[in-house]
Amino acid sequence: IGFLSPLAGVCGCCGALRPRYKRLVDNIFPEDPEDGLVKANMEKLTFYALSAPEKLDRIGAYLSERLSRDVARHRYGSEYVCIAMEALDQLLMACHCQSINLFVESFLTMVRKLLEADKPNLQILGTNSFVKFANIEEDTPSYHRSYDFFVSRFSEMCHSSFEDPDIRTKIRMAGIRGLQGVVRKTVNDELQANIWDPQHMDKIVPSLLFNLQGCTDSSPSPGVEKEKESPIELTERCFRELLGRAVYGNIKNAVKPVLMHLDNHSLWESKTFAVRCFKIIMYSIQSQHSHLVIQQLLGHLDANSKNSARVRAGIVEVLSEAAVIEASGSIGPTVLEVFNTLLKQLRLSVDYELSGYNDLSNLGTKVIKEHEERQLQESVIKTIGSFASTLPTYQRSEVMLFIMGKIPVPGMYPALGSANTGYEGSRMIQVMLLKSLFQVTVGFQSTNMLTALPTSFLDPLLSFTLMEDAEVRLLVLEILISLIDRHENRLKFSSISIISDISVLKLKVDKCSRQDNLFMKKNSQRLCRHIFLVCKEENSSQRHFESLFTLLALISMELANEEVVVDLIRLALALQDLANDEALPLFNRCAIHALSASYLNLICQLTTVPTFCQHVHEVIQARQKEVPFLLPEDVFIEKPSFPKLPESLEKMEGDVLFLQTKIAETLGGSGYNTERLATPYIPQLTAAIFKRSFGIVIIWTEMVDSVSMEEQERERRRLVVERFQTAPFEEIAAHCGARVRLVQPPPSPSGTLSSAHGQAQSRSIPIYEMKFPDLCVY
């Protein structure tokens, strides 16, 4: 030592006196940085840190100091920065002690310095270290750690615009992984800053969407090794993980930035990306929270009511796709709110289309494009069907009643039609709402027609068959067909024709249930009556007659007992008589004849009575020879050729007509009601004061089949006599007592008190004290 210079002696002395942890840290750095971390010395440092955990924070601070010095000196060519970060990573992975928090602070400080550097390789290095840290479960909580910087910096990296496309891709992917790490580190730690706060979500979500949408230029150049996954794949995985961790209270904060991003970048109009985003959302979140997403979309649709039709159509398209994915079979507690919003959009769209403006209170707003509004209307109707398909049967029935209550009747509900659009607006809304109602009925399966078609729904629906508008009547027929067809037979009767052998159709038929019999006992005359009246409309087209044939066939398949079969045969014969009405257009008269023939040909094969079938076939053969224009093959063709129809139609007689007496004779021998078959079907008006125009509401009272009413009255009297002849005295007395009570005025919930002026005053009586007749008690 004596030969050493004083300076050398001092240096050696100082080096020997340095703390052990510093010497251990220094020893992990090799003389040649390209050799990398000295693993043997790193093991010694790790062992020391585990043995003396109180020194861990000092080790971290010293490593941080060395790394900061290398960064500050711009020693990017050396590998000392990488060695220091590798050492920090290994110590972080190995040590889990009470003093880990101070070491973590040193670690995060260095990560922050690397992320702030303007060199991509350091940014990526810092990100990789942070991701490793994010995957560590810490044993000790931290009360003061903040990740705001990392959220901001990683989000900024996600939007990198570096010139070199390969480096730009790497930086963006590093930013995505960094955001994924922040979420993992904070989402389940109540002591950390709430990552679901809008200030964080408004940075994280748009950054992910930016990469999900715009990474088409990020494919590696030729000769460059391809990443294990593309930026889009990584982004989608990160986005799904974020949404999958969201709980009930966080869904809105996660979805709102998506809506804003689509707004700000005009992405609703193209629809494709918006639909993709919400497919990811709906598949990623917990299923019990999916209705929250639906509600946010509905609210956003309302907020954009005055935006362009393309924007509204995009939101509606997303709603439709989201409804299909929604798997729980319910769209939350506010089912009717969903349909109310969609129906409101339909009405607004009709007003916009007819007025030409999207703000009726300010005619200076931008002009509406009619074809875009039509596309929007079709999208809304499709979406209504999508929502309905997710609902159970009982909720679908509620929705059907709800929509029916929204359909405007001109003159009765004038407020539903805008003052600026008038009756044409009301007519269009009628059509749109009936189309929506039809979408709800598609795929509707109910074993009980009494619940599928309650009086509160059937009566107003049938009333629309009396409208002059041919499209409205056709929609009503389609709705009835959809509800009655419970065995998917409708497609087999989609075209009207003479079917020589119905066995080839392989029809699915079940025996008519008791509930179906009750339904038809109550409604068969009403259905027949409206079918007859639709045939009388002069503007009925081929589609109307095809739908009528389908409806008659399905009623025969699904709901017909012997009594109903008789009524349907009488109706078909009445239609034959109606075709002789010279006031009807020639096509309609031929079409009615063809409809009657097609249906009688079908029903005779369903009854399987040989003599009935023989008579029908004889008439059809006679028509084929003499008057083929009274059969569907000559009337209902794709492009009607009017030369096939005669110039005029004389009253038909003889062998080309189906004879009521002959049919009654043939069916009477098989047990059918001969008296009823022999009586012609003649619908009558009991009272009808109406004007056929859109200016005044069409008011029809129900028509009465006189024969049916007489038979019902005879049956009622027979049952009364039978009861008094056979029932016990106590039952008769109880029944008569109940009837007496029913005849008396029903008790009011309020009694009467005398006032000071001698006038009656109401006195409240609780409902539970009222006395109800037995027949009124369920």
PDB file of C-alpha atoms in Angstrom, residues 278-279 282-283 290-291 293-294 297-298 315-331 338-339 342 382-391:
ATOM      1  CA  PHE A 278     -71.128  -3.059 -28.953  1.00  0.00           C
ATOM      2  CA  LYS A 279     -70.868  -6.720 -29.849  1.00  0.00           C
ATOM      3  CA  MET A 282     -72.365  -7.182 -24.891  1.00  0.00           C
ATOM      4  CA  TYR A 283     -70.313 -10.366 -25.030  1.00  0.00           C
ATOM      5  CA  SER A 290     -76.595  -6.027 -20.253  1.00  0.00           C
ATOM      6  CA  HIS A 291     -79.854  -4.117 -19.858  1.00  0.00           C
ATOM      7  CA  VAL A 293     -76.095  -0.951 -21.998  1.00  0.00           C
ATOM      8  CA  ILE A 294     -79.475  -1.113 -23.734  1.00  0.00           C
ATOM      9  CA  LEU A 297     -78.214   3.279 -26.116  1.00  0.00           C
ATOM     10  CA  LEU A 298     -81.881   4.210 -25.830  1.00  0.00           C
ATOM     11  CA  ILE A 315     -77.761   3.783 -33.239  1.00  0.00           C
ATOM     12  CA  VAL A 316     -80.889   1.754 -33.975  1.00  0.00           C
ATOM     13  CA  GLU A 317     -78.830  -0.853 -35.850  1.00  0.00           C
ATOM     14  CA  VAL A 318     -76.547  -1.195 -32.837  1.00  0.00           C
ATOM     15  CA  LEU A 319     -79.597  -1.574 -30.603  1.00  0.00           C
ATOM     16  CA  SER A 320     -80.881  -4.349 -32.819  1.00  0.00           C
ATOM     17  CA  GLU A 321     -77.600  -6.271 -32.690  1.00  0.00           C
ATOM     18  CA  ALA A 322     -77.312  -5.763 -28.929  1.00  0.00           C
ATOM     19  CA  ALA A 323     -80.820  -7.116 -28.389  1.00  0.00           C
ATOM     20  CA  VAL A 324     -79.973 -10.324 -30.249  1.00  0.00           C
ATOM     21  CA  ILE A 325     -76.893 -10.878 -28.087  1.00  0.00           C
ATOM     22  CA  GLU A 326     -78.763 -10.116 -24.845  1.00  0.00           C
ATOM     23  CA  ALA A 327     -79.120 -13.679 -23.636  1.00  0.00           C
ATOM     24  CA  SER A 328     -81.005 -13.499 -20.378  1.00  0.00           C
ATOM     25  CA  GLY A 329     -84.399 -13.251 -22.080  1.00  0.00           C
ATOM     26  CA  SER A 330     -85.228  -9.894 -20.551  1.00  0.00           C
ATOM     27  CA  ILE A 331     -84.191  -6.318 -21.178  1.00  0.00           C
ATOM     28  CA  VAL A 338     -87.680   0.329 -24.692  1.00  0.00           C
ATOM     29  CA  PHE A 339     -90.618  -0.029 -27.060  1.00  0.00           C
ATOM     30  CA  LEU A 342     -88.540   3.082 -30.453  1.00  0.00           C
ATOM     31  CA  LYS A 382     -86.408  -4.555 -37.353  1.00  0.00           C
ATOM     32  CA  THR A 383     -85.082  -3.567 -33.934  1.00  0.00           C
ATOM     33  CA  ILE A 384     -88.518  -3.872 -32.367  1.00  0.00           C
ATOM     34  CA  GLY A 385     -88.614  -7.431 -33.676  1.00  0.00           C
ATOM     35  CA  SER A 386     -85.130  -8.118 -32.309  1.00  0.00           C
ATOM     36  CA  PHE A 387     -86.117  -6.946 -28.849  1.00  0.00           C
ATOM     37  CA  ALA A 388     -89.348  -8.906 -28.926  1.00  0.00           C
ATOM     38  CA  SER A 389     -87.508 -12.106 -29.833  1.00  0.00           C
ATOM     39  CA  THR A 390     -85.632 -11.939 -26.504  1.00  0.00           C
ATOM     40  CA  LEU A 391     -88.804 -11.717 -24.418  1.00  0.00           C
TER      41      LEU A 391
END
